[in-house]
């Protein structure tokens, strides 16, 4: 929620040089370099003289090799002190995963502890001679490259050889930022700077590397076709969703997709750098170069690479999940519609939202509260006046009785006690258990967030899990009986730049800026094309019968475009502003900007500099464990902002503080796709936009789009126009229709997420993930697939009644309209213009699909799940179809008994077989088969002739109704 601070406060505070009530550090730099001496050694700031390494003492092992890497010449000490002795370990961990780990032999550099992210067990059989991935190397100078055994003569997948890269020096890509110059591609391994580059095919199709909102779209800009290249920084940051900058999460994995124009074949592979360090990753294509390149620049740690062979995009993601883990099991209710707002001032207003949603007959599954809930903005409290805990408890009991749920927010920082008479148990208990982050001298580290001055849990401390579980348990038992938890501000965010220091007025609990909507800080922004000066503040599509779009001049364009302690052990190192300054924001900001100081110290002696990017992950892991303890046998449900590899094992994610603009609705699609690769597929945007006023048309379209994203929540900021779906009649109508379709598809959603949890298969898919040999799809991110079978083509621009979309398959696939079941007459390999009046979203079914549905979507997920099933079969041209459905109780953790239904169609017959021990109580009530070319003369269900069927000629549709078929038995439906 609160990256709003960046937009509201940083502008205000920077004008007076104050952040958090103290002088801020004015360390913005355009050079990206902060040079100093280290113990008498001058740092050069120049990698051009770095000698690289040579390989000796190679030993082959059962699973790969190990060797020594020694510095080839005089140390260059560019941005740190060169480490002379390195070890390389190469391990063929499976048929599809190759591990190349380059680390300091002394093991003093920081690596991600196993206690934070567990690794797979060592291989038990050798894959060195059978894996499709092959490790190759030169000894002097040392370089390595990865090839495919199946294509040994093709361009390597990863190639660090200097002759394979463009000649250096290469001038700065950004002429005002000399740090983007490429002066040498030698391997650099220093205590505070590591550098490694690899050649890529020119114009490579690269995806991933985030979290980011990329102006280039889902396919990253490598500096060809008019692009300028990419500098992707990984440093968790609380900022309101800027373009092309680092934001909340850090995910150093990319997928590269290659297409051979001659053979018309494709292959994908993945590359993952397992590091929590701050880093820049450059994607560039120098002028006149015949290759593109990727270069990693880290400010600590090691070079710990994993390579995934694919060869399909989906298999790359599944292979990555084998390393970092799959999505935690999601409770069935979490796929319902969620409603929230920063600005429901009391329990009465919160209850009123539930009432109005019910009156409008718009399904509402989960009601949320933002920090309005808190007493003095303090975690684990309720305001005694506006949210009396007895009324909160009664409200949650009402929700529970109606099969609905409640989720409150938990911020990362814990309020510091103001004085001896201030009673705040979460602080005093944390102090007793010694669970809070410390300064280097051992004193309590103090930051500033909403409640005033704060402390922060140290997730490495021995008692922090106990503390966190107690706090959540006490809160729940007090009456806030939540079904899940919303984790915010966990980069971790602080309103001081680093430590708030000493001499502060601890009794000052005011925020250092005006809250949105407060007097003097009104919300005046609207979506593109809406002029509040002309049309008033309502946001309506029409006022007095006149369209509000474009009223007045100047319509804004809609642009869719055992390890050591790491840095803690370095003598004389600058850990506040490391010599190489990663591109933290634009312009470059200090690492401690709006977050914890990099010298804040964790329990084992780890510095925040090394662990910063993992703070959110560790909170997620602790919260998941706490909820599992609090509610044994039930699936914990979390939504969190800051994420890191393996976060999906514990949480889902929302895309942060977006803006009520058409552009941000479009950008939400790339965000959702990005997190499928990151193995956090339970993801969605703030529907309608968080920051600024939204309007009727934008909310209308966005409510439809988000109904086909995994996490579905409408949320906006304090002081902005109300944007709940009942506010406008057109939005209410669109929402009822979209949510109805979503709830009908819940068995399909649930199966997709079961597959995500079982094997890492992405529920939401870019078009080329399913059609990898169609280059026209490689950059498409204005459409997406839900699973294999549902194609979504949303309207992403205002004041239109049509939308263009491409239908994959180049004419080999029959696409049928979800709503009408009509076959689409699609243009082959190019856009087709589709009708898209307000309140309509284009959704199409792929041929060959067999989808288990809920026959009668109800108001809540539980009520919907309690009704009969339906089966929708969309036959391919040869009369075939296939699908599966995973069925269990939707809540047990770990998952209990389950059954899998397999639906097949062929030769005028549909069969359903059940495998598993879960008893499916609901009956099959209806079957619809699309593509039955001739009207049947007879229809049978399990060998018995039935008269309860209709045939519709325009859609070649056979519909069998009034069934009461037991899905625990083999089912056969036949027509002739």
Short mmCIF file of N, CA, C and O in Angstrom, two decimals, residues 470-585:
data_model
loop_
_atom_site.label_atom_id
_atom_site.label_comp_id
_atom_site.label_asym_id
_atom_site.label_seq_id
_atom_site.Cartn_x
_atom_site.Cartn_y
_atom_site.Cartn_z
N UNK A 470 3.27 -16.02 18.41
CA UNK A 470 2.54 -15.52 19.57
C UNK A 470 1.73 -14.27 19.21
O UNK A 470 0.56 -14.14 19.58
N UNK A 471 2.36 -13.34 18.49
CA UNK A 471 1.70 -12.08 18.17
C UNK A 471 0.46 -12.32 17.31
O UNK A 471 -0.62 -11.75 17.56
N UNK A 472 0.59 -13.15 16.28
CA UNK A 472 -0.56 -13.43 15.41
C UNK A 472 -1.63 -14.23 16.15
O UNK A 472 -2.83 -14.00 15.96
N UNK A 473 -1.21 -15.16 17.00
CA UNK A 473 -2.17 -15.95 17.77
C UNK A 473 -2.95 -15.06 18.73
O UNK A 473 -4.18 -15.16 18.84
N UNK A 474 -2.25 -14.19 19.44
CA UNK A 474 -2.91 -13.30 20.40
C UNK A 474 -3.90 -12.37 19.69
O UNK A 474 -5.00 -12.11 20.20
N UNK A 475 -3.51 -11.89 18.53
CA UNK A 475 -4.40 -11.00 17.77
C UNK A 475 -5.65 -11.73 17.33
O UNK A 475 -6.77 -11.23 17.47
N UNK A 476 -5.48 -12.94 16.82
CA UNK A 476 -6.62 -13.73 16.38
C UNK A 476 -7.54 -14.05 17.55
O UNK A 476 -8.76 -13.90 17.45
N UNK A 477 -6.95 -14.47 18.64
CA UNK A 477 -7.76 -14.86 19.79
C UNK A 477 -8.42 -13.68 20.48
O UNK A 477 -9.41 -13.85 21.21
N UNK A 478 -7.92 -12.47 20.23
CA UNK A 478 -8.55 -11.28 20.80
C UNK A 478 -9.87 -10.97 20.12
O UNK A 478 -10.68 -10.19 20.64
N UNK A 479 -10.10 -11.53 18.94
CA UNK A 479 -11.33 -11.29 18.20
C UNK A 479 -11.13 -11.06 16.72
O UNK A 479 -12.08 -11.11 15.95
N UNK A 480 -9.89 -10.80 16.30
CA UNK A 480 -9.60 -10.59 14.88
C UNK A 480 -9.29 -11.95 14.26
O UNK A 480 -8.14 -12.28 13.94
N UNK A 481 -10.34 -12.74 14.10
CA UNK A 481 -10.19 -14.13 13.67
C UNK A 481 -10.04 -14.18 12.16
O UNK A 481 -10.97 -14.54 11.43
N UNK A 482 -8.88 -13.84 11.70
CA UNK A 482 -8.62 -13.70 10.26
C UNK A 482 -8.51 -15.05 9.57
O UNK A 482 -8.15 -16.07 10.17
N UNK A 483 -8.81 -15.03 8.26
CA UNK A 483 -8.65 -16.22 7.43
C UNK A 483 -7.30 -16.23 6.72
O UNK A 483 -6.86 -17.27 6.23
N UNK A 484 -6.68 -15.07 6.59
CA UNK A 484 -5.38 -14.95 5.95
C UNK A 484 -4.75 -13.64 6.39
O UNK A 484 -5.35 -12.86 7.15
N UNK A 485 -3.55 -13.38 5.91
CA UNK A 485 -2.81 -12.18 6.31
C UNK A 485 -2.23 -11.50 5.07
O UNK A 485 -1.75 -12.15 4.14
N UNK A 486 -2.27 -10.18 5.11
CA UNK A 486 -1.70 -9.32 4.07
C UNK A 486 -0.42 -8.69 4.62
O UNK A 486 -0.47 -7.93 5.57
N UNK A 487 0.71 -9.01 4.02
CA UNK A 487 2.01 -8.51 4.46
C UNK A 487 2.43 -7.35 3.56
O UNK A 487 2.62 -7.51 2.36
N UNK A 488 2.60 -6.18 4.17
CA UNK A 488 2.94 -4.98 3.42
C UNK A 488 4.23 -4.38 3.99
O UNK A 488 4.67 -4.72 5.09
N UNK A 489 4.83 -3.49 3.21
CA UNK A 489 5.99 -2.68 3.65
C UNK A 489 7.21 -3.53 3.97
O UNK A 489 8.09 -3.12 4.70
N UNK A 490 7.30 -4.74 3.39
CA UNK A 490 8.31 -5.69 3.85
C UNK A 490 9.53 -5.77 2.95
O UNK A 490 10.15 -6.81 2.80
N UNK A 491 9.94 -4.59 2.42
CA UNK A 491 11.22 -4.56 1.67
C UNK A 491 12.46 -4.55 2.58
O UNK A 491 13.51 -4.95 2.07
N UNK A 492 12.55 -4.09 3.74
CA UNK A 492 11.51 -3.47 4.57
C UNK A 492 11.58 -1.94 4.38
O UNK A 492 12.65 -1.37 4.20
N UNK A 493 10.39 -1.33 4.46
CA UNK A 493 10.28 0.10 4.24
C UNK A 493 10.45 0.86 5.55
O UNK A 493 10.02 0.40 6.61
N UNK A 494 11.08 2.03 5.45
CA UNK A 494 11.22 2.92 6.61
C UNK A 494 11.23 4.35 6.09
O UNK A 494 11.78 4.63 5.02
N UNK A 495 10.62 5.26 6.84
CA UNK A 495 10.55 6.65 6.40
C UNK A 495 11.84 7.42 6.67
O UNK A 495 12.00 8.53 6.18
N UNK A 496 12.73 6.87 7.46
CA UNK A 496 14.08 7.41 7.57
C UNK A 496 14.94 6.79 6.47
O UNK A 496 14.73 5.64 6.09
N UNK A 497 15.90 7.53 5.97
CA UNK A 497 16.91 6.94 5.10
C UNK A 497 17.91 6.23 5.99
O UNK A 497 18.82 6.85 6.55
N UNK A 498 17.76 4.94 6.16
CA UNK A 498 18.60 4.22 7.09
C UNK A 498 18.12 4.41 8.52
O UNK A 498 16.94 4.66 8.78
N UNK A 499 19.02 4.29 9.47
CA UNK A 499 18.67 4.44 10.88
C UNK A 499 18.21 5.85 11.17
O UNK A 499 18.72 6.83 10.62
N UNK A 500 17.21 5.95 12.04
CA UNK A 500 16.75 7.28 12.44
C UNK A 500 17.71 7.94 13.42
O UNK A 500 17.53 9.12 13.75
N UNK A 501 18.68 7.17 13.90
CA UNK A 501 19.75 7.76 14.69
C UNK A 501 19.39 7.96 16.14
O UNK A 501 18.42 7.41 16.66
N UNK A 502 20.20 8.78 16.82
CA UNK A 502 20.01 9.06 18.24
C UNK A 502 19.46 10.47 18.41
O UNK A 502 19.50 11.29 17.49
N UNK A 503 18.94 10.74 19.59
CA UNK A 503 18.44 12.07 19.88
C UNK A 503 17.08 12.36 19.29
O UNK A 503 16.65 13.52 19.24
N UNK A 504 16.39 11.36 18.83
CA UNK A 504 15.08 11.57 18.23
C UNK A 504 14.03 11.73 19.32
O UNK A 504 14.20 11.28 20.46
N UNK A 505 12.93 12.37 18.98
CA UNK A 505 11.81 12.52 19.90
C UNK A 505 10.91 11.30 19.75
O UNK A 505 10.06 11.25 18.87
N UNK A 506 11.13 10.33 20.62
CA UNK A 506 10.45 9.05 20.48
C UNK A 506 8.94 9.20 20.65
O UNK A 506 8.16 8.36 20.19
N UNK A 507 8.51 10.30 21.28
CA UNK A 507 7.08 10.50 21.49
C UNK A 507 6.37 11.04 20.25
O UNK A 507 5.14 11.10 20.21
N UNK A 508 7.13 11.43 19.24
CA UNK A 508 6.53 11.97 18.02
C UNK A 508 6.06 10.81 17.15
O UNK A 508 6.86 10.14 16.50
N UNK A 509 4.77 10.59 17.13
CA UNK A 509 4.21 9.47 16.37
C UNK A 509 3.52 9.92 15.09
O UNK A 509 2.81 9.13 14.44
N UNK A 510 3.72 11.16 14.70
CA UNK A 510 3.09 11.66 13.48
C UNK A 510 3.88 11.21 12.26
O UNK A 510 5.09 11.00 12.33
N UNK A 511 3.17 11.07 11.14
CA UNK A 511 3.85 10.77 9.89
C UNK A 511 4.50 12.05 9.35
O UNK A 511 3.97 13.15 9.54
N UNK A 512 5.65 11.92 8.69
CA UNK A 512 6.38 13.11 8.23
C UNK A 512 5.85 13.69 6.92
O UNK A 512 6.58 14.33 6.19
N UNK A 513 4.59 13.42 6.61
CA UNK A 513 3.99 13.93 5.37
C UNK A 513 2.48 13.86 5.53
O UNK A 513 1.95 13.18 6.41
N UNK A 514 1.78 14.58 4.70
CA UNK A 514 0.32 14.57 4.73
C UNK A 514 -0.21 13.27 4.13
O UNK A 514 0.26 12.81 3.09
N UNK A 515 -1.19 12.69 4.77
CA UNK A 515 -1.81 11.49 4.24
C UNK A 515 -2.65 11.85 3.01
O UNK A 515 -3.20 12.95 2.92
N UNK A 516 -2.75 10.94 2.07
CA UNK A 516 -3.59 11.20 0.89
C UNK A 516 -5.02 11.53 1.31
O UNK A 516 -5.59 10.87 2.18
N UNK A 517 -5.59 12.53 0.67
CA UNK A 517 -6.97 12.91 0.96
C UNK A 517 -7.12 13.84 2.14
O UNK A 517 -8.22 14.35 2.38
N UNK A 518 -6.03 14.07 2.89
CA UNK A 518 -6.10 15.00 4.01
C UNK A 518 -6.16 16.43 3.47
O UNK A 518 -5.76 16.69 2.32
N UNK A 519 -6.66 17.37 4.25
CA UNK A 519 -6.65 18.77 3.81
C UNK A 519 -5.25 19.19 3.38
O UNK A 519 -4.28 18.97 4.10
N UNK A 520 -5.17 19.74 2.19
CA UNK A 520 -3.87 20.12 1.64
C UNK A 520 -3.25 19.08 0.75
O UNK A 520 -2.24 19.34 0.10
N UNK A 521 -3.83 17.88 0.70
CA UNK A 521 -3.28 16.82 -0.15
C UNK A 521 -4.42 16.05 -0.82
O UNK A 521 -4.59 14.85 -0.63
N UNK A 522 -5.22 16.76 -1.62
CA UNK A 522 -6.35 16.09 -2.27
C UNK A 522 -5.88 15.16 -3.39
O UNK A 522 -4.80 15.33 -3.95
N UNK A 523 -6.71 14.17 -3.73
CA UNK A 523 -6.43 13.27 -4.85
C UNK A 523 -7.10 13.88 -6.08
O UNK A 523 -8.33 13.94 -6.16
N UNK A 524 -6.30 14.36 -7.01
CA UNK A 524 -6.84 15.09 -8.16
C UNK A 524 -6.59 14.40 -9.48
O UNK A 524 -7.08 14.84 -10.52
N UNK A 525 -5.84 13.31 -9.48
CA UNK A 525 -5.50 12.64 -10.73
C UNK A 525 -6.64 11.71 -11.15
O UNK A 525 -7.31 11.10 -10.32
N UNK A 526 -6.83 11.57 -12.48
CA UNK A 526 -7.86 10.71 -13.06
C UNK A 526 -7.25 9.92 -14.21
O UNK A 526 -6.17 10.25 -14.71
N UNK A 527 -7.96 8.88 -14.67
CA UNK A 527 -7.46 8.12 -15.82
C UNK A 527 -7.33 8.99 -17.08
O UNK A 527 -7.96 10.06 -17.19
N UNK A 528 -6.53 8.50 -18.02
CA UNK A 528 -6.35 9.19 -19.28
C UNK A 528 -7.69 9.44 -19.94
O UNK A 528 -8.52 8.55 -20.04
N UNK A 529 -7.91 10.65 -20.40
CA UNK A 529 -9.13 10.98 -21.12
C UNK A 529 -10.24 11.53 -20.27
O UNK A 529 -11.27 11.97 -20.80
N UNK A 530 -10.09 11.52 -18.92
CA UNK A 530 -11.13 12.06 -18.05
C UNK A 530 -10.66 13.40 -17.49
O UNK A 530 -9.61 13.49 -16.88
N UNK A 531 -11.46 14.44 -17.68
CA UNK A 531 -11.12 15.79 -17.23
C UNK A 531 -12.11 16.19 -16.14
O UNK A 531 -13.27 16.54 -16.42
N UNK A 532 -11.66 16.14 -14.88
CA UNK A 532 -12.55 16.44 -13.76
C UNK A 532 -12.97 17.90 -13.74
O UNK A 532 -14.05 18.23 -13.23
N UNK A 533 -12.15 18.78 -14.30
CA UNK A 533 -12.52 20.19 -14.34
C UNK A 533 -13.75 20.40 -15.20
O UNK A 533 -14.64 21.21 -14.88
N UNK A 534 -13.85 19.64 -16.29
CA UNK A 534 -14.99 19.76 -17.20
C UNK A 534 -16.16 18.90 -16.72
O UNK A 534 -17.31 19.34 -16.69
N UNK A 535 -15.87 17.65 -16.35
CA UNK A 535 -16.93 16.67 -16.12
C UNK A 535 -17.27 16.46 -14.65
O UNK A 535 -18.20 15.72 -14.33
N UNK A 536 -16.52 17.11 -13.74
CA UNK A 536 -16.77 16.93 -12.33
C UNK A 536 -16.07 15.71 -11.77
O UNK A 536 -15.43 14.94 -12.50
N UNK A 537 -16.18 15.47 -10.46
CA UNK A 537 -15.37 14.44 -9.81
C UNK A 537 -15.94 13.03 -9.85
O UNK A 537 -15.34 12.12 -9.32
N UNK A 538 -17.11 12.82 -10.47
CA UNK A 538 -17.80 11.54 -10.32
C UNK A 538 -17.08 10.38 -10.97
O UNK A 538 -17.18 9.24 -10.51
N UNK A 539 -16.38 10.63 -12.09
CA UNK A 539 -15.77 9.54 -12.84
C UNK A 539 -16.74 8.81 -13.73
O UNK A 539 -16.39 7.78 -14.32
N UNK A 540 -17.97 9.30 -13.87
CA UNK A 540 -18.98 8.63 -14.68
C UNK A 540 -18.61 8.64 -16.16
O UNK A 540 -17.95 9.57 -16.65
N UNK A 541 -19.10 7.66 -16.90
CA UNK A 541 -18.87 7.62 -18.35
C UNK A 541 -19.62 8.75 -19.04
O UNK A 541 -19.13 9.35 -19.99
N UNK A 542 -20.81 9.05 -18.53
CA UNK A 542 -21.58 10.17 -19.09
C UNK A 542 -22.04 11.08 -17.96
O UNK A 542 -22.30 10.62 -16.83
N UNK A 543 -22.13 12.37 -18.25
CA UNK A 543 -22.70 13.35 -17.33
C UNK A 543 -23.73 14.14 -18.12
O UNK A 543 -23.41 14.70 -19.18
N UNK A 544 -24.96 14.13 -17.65
CA UNK A 544 -26.06 14.79 -18.35
C UNK A 544 -26.17 14.32 -19.80
O UNK A 544 -26.43 15.11 -20.72
N UNK A 545 -25.95 13.01 -19.99
CA UNK A 545 -26.10 12.43 -21.31
C UNK A 545 -24.94 12.63 -22.25
O UNK A 545 -24.98 12.18 -23.41
N UNK A 546 -23.87 13.29 -21.78
CA UNK A 546 -22.71 13.57 -22.63
C UNK A 546 -21.52 12.73 -22.19
O UNK A 546 -21.23 12.64 -20.98
N UNK A 547 -20.83 12.14 -23.15
CA UNK A 547 -19.65 11.34 -22.83
C UNK A 547 -18.59 12.21 -22.18
O UNK A 547 -18.34 13.34 -22.60
N UNK A 548 -17.98 11.68 -21.13
CA UNK A 548 -16.92 12.43 -20.44
C UNK A 548 -15.55 12.19 -21.04
O UNK A 548 -14.60 12.90 -20.72
N UNK A 549 -15.41 11.18 -21.91
CA UNK A 549 -14.08 10.91 -22.47
C UNK A 549 -13.66 12.04 -23.39
O UNK A 549 -14.38 12.44 -24.30
N UNK A 550 -12.47 12.57 -23.17
CA UNK A 550 -11.91 13.59 -24.04
C UNK A 550 -12.51 14.95 -23.88
O UNK A 550 -12.24 15.85 -24.69
N UNK A 551 -13.34 15.16 -22.84
CA UNK A 551 -13.94 16.48 -22.66
C UNK A 551 -12.86 17.50 -22.37
O UNK A 551 -12.01 17.30 -21.51
N UNK A 552 -12.85 18.61 -23.11
CA UNK A 552 -11.81 19.61 -22.95
C UNK A 552 -10.61 19.26 -23.80
O UNK A 552 -10.52 18.22 -24.44
N UNK A 553 -9.65 20.13 -23.84
CA UNK A 553 -8.46 19.95 -24.69
C UNK A 553 -7.41 19.13 -23.98
O UNK A 553 -7.41 18.99 -22.77
N UNK A 554 -6.50 18.61 -24.78
CA UNK A 554 -5.29 17.99 -24.22
C UNK A 554 -5.52 16.61 -23.63
O UNK A 554 -5.11 16.36 -22.50
N UNK A 555 -6.16 15.72 -24.35
CA UNK A 555 -6.36 14.36 -23.87
C UNK A 555 -5.01 13.65 -23.77
O UNK A 555 -4.23 13.62 -24.72
N UNK A 556 -4.73 13.11 -22.61
CA UNK A 556 -3.47 12.41 -22.39
C UNK A 556 -3.44 11.12 -23.20
O UNK A 556 -4.41 10.37 -23.22
N UNK A 557 -2.36 10.88 -23.90
CA UNK A 557 -2.25 9.68 -24.72
C UNK A 557 -2.18 8.44 -23.84
O UNK A 557 -1.60 8.47 -22.76
N UNK A 558 -2.76 7.36 -24.30
CA UNK A 558 -2.66 6.08 -23.61
C UNK A 558 -1.50 5.31 -24.23
O UNK A 558 -1.58 4.84 -25.35
N UNK A 559 -0.39 5.26 -23.50
CA UNK A 559 0.83 4.64 -24.01
C UNK A 559 0.91 3.20 -23.52
O UNK A 559 1.03 2.96 -22.33
N UNK A 560 0.88 2.26 -24.46
CA UNK A 560 1.03 0.86 -24.07
C UNK A 560 2.46 0.39 -24.38
O UNK A 560 2.77 0.00 -25.49
N UNK A 561 3.03 0.94 -24.15
CA UNK A 561 4.44 0.58 -24.34
C UNK A 561 5.15 -0.26 -23.06
O UNK A 561 4.75 0.01 -22.11
N UNK A 562 28.78 -23.97 5.10
CA UNK A 562 29.11 -23.01 6.14
C UNK A 562 29.78 -21.89 5.39
O UNK A 562 30.88 -22.00 4.96
N UNK A 563 29.13 -21.02 5.45
CA UNK A 563 29.56 -19.85 4.74
C UNK A 563 29.93 -18.76 5.72
O UNK A 563 29.52 -18.77 6.88
N UNK A 564 30.65 -17.79 5.21
CA UNK A 564 31.10 -16.71 6.07
C UNK A 564 30.04 -15.64 6.23
O UNK A 564 28.91 -15.75 5.77
N UNK A 565 30.41 -14.54 6.89
CA UNK A 565 29.50 -13.45 7.19
C UNK A 565 29.45 -12.42 6.08
O UNK A 565 28.83 -11.37 6.24
N UNK A 566 30.10 -12.70 4.96
CA UNK A 566 30.01 -11.78 3.84
C UNK A 566 30.58 -10.42 4.16
O UNK A 566 31.68 -10.29 4.71
N UNK A 567 29.82 -9.35 3.83
CA UNK A 567 30.32 -8.00 3.99
C UNK A 567 30.65 -7.68 5.44
O UNK A 567 31.45 -6.80 5.73
N UNK A 568 30.01 -8.38 6.39
CA UNK A 568 30.25 -8.10 7.81
C UNK A 568 31.68 -8.39 8.21
O UNK A 568 32.18 -7.84 9.19
N UNK A 569 32.36 -9.25 7.45
CA UNK A 569 33.71 -9.65 7.84
C UNK A 569 34.79 -8.86 7.10
O UNK A 569 35.97 -9.12 7.28
N UNK A 570 34.39 -7.87 6.27
CA UNK A 570 35.36 -7.15 5.46
C UNK A 570 35.95 -5.99 6.24
O UNK A 570 35.23 -5.08 6.65
N UNK A 571 37.23 -6.01 6.39
CA UNK A 571 37.93 -4.97 7.14
C UNK A 571 38.01 -3.70 6.31
O UNK A 571 38.53 -3.70 5.20
N UNK A 572 37.47 -2.62 6.84
CA UNK A 572 37.59 -1.32 6.17
C UNK A 572 36.67 -1.12 5.01
O UNK A 572 36.78 -0.12 4.30
N UNK A 573 35.72 -2.04 4.77
CA UNK A 573 34.84 -1.92 3.62
C UNK A 573 33.73 -0.90 3.89
O UNK A 573 33.24 -0.78 5.02
N UNK A 574 33.37 -0.19 2.87
CA UNK A 574 32.26 0.75 2.96
C UNK A 574 30.97 -0.02 2.65
O UNK A 574 30.70 -0.32 1.49
N UNK A 575 30.21 -0.32 3.69
CA UNK A 575 28.99 -1.10 3.48
C UNK A 575 27.76 -0.20 3.40
O UNK A 575 26.66 -0.68 3.15
N UNK A 576 27.92 1.10 3.61
CA UNK A 576 26.80 2.02 3.49
C UNK A 576 26.64 2.45 2.03
O UNK A 576 25.55 2.40 1.47
N UNK A 577 27.72 2.86 1.42
CA UNK A 577 27.71 3.21 -0.01
C UNK A 577 28.83 2.44 -0.68
O UNK A 577 29.95 2.94 -0.83
N UNK A 578 28.58 1.20 -1.08
CA UNK A 578 29.63 0.39 -1.70
C UNK A 578 30.24 1.10 -2.91
O UNK A 578 29.59 1.92 -3.56
N UNK A 579 31.51 0.79 -3.20
CA UNK A 579 32.22 1.51 -4.28
C UNK A 579 31.48 1.47 -5.62
O UNK A 579 31.49 2.44 -6.36
N UNK A 580 30.89 0.32 -5.96
CA UNK A 580 30.05 0.29 -7.15
C UNK A 580 28.61 0.53 -6.72
O UNK A 580 28.06 -0.19 -5.89
N UNK A 581 28.00 1.55 -7.29
CA UNK A 581 26.63 1.92 -6.92
C UNK A 581 25.66 1.31 -7.93
O UNK A 581 25.61 1.74 -9.09
N UNK A 582 24.93 0.30 -7.49
CA UNK A 582 23.90 -0.25 -8.37
C UNK A 582 22.85 0.83 -8.63
O UNK A 582 22.72 1.79 -7.88
N UNK A 583 22.08 0.64 -9.69
CA UNK A 583 21.14 1.67 -10.14
C UNK A 583 19.82 1.58 -9.36
O UNK A 583 18.78 1.21 -9.90
N UNK A 584 19.89 1.94 -8.10
CA UNK A 584 18.74 1.90 -7.19
C UNK A 584 17.86 3.12 -7.46
O UNK A 584 18.04 4.18 -6.88
N UNK A 585 16.92 2.97 -8.38
CA UNK A 585 16.07 4.10 -8.76
C UNK A 585 16.71 4.90 -9.88
O UNK A 585 17.81 4.62 -10.35
#
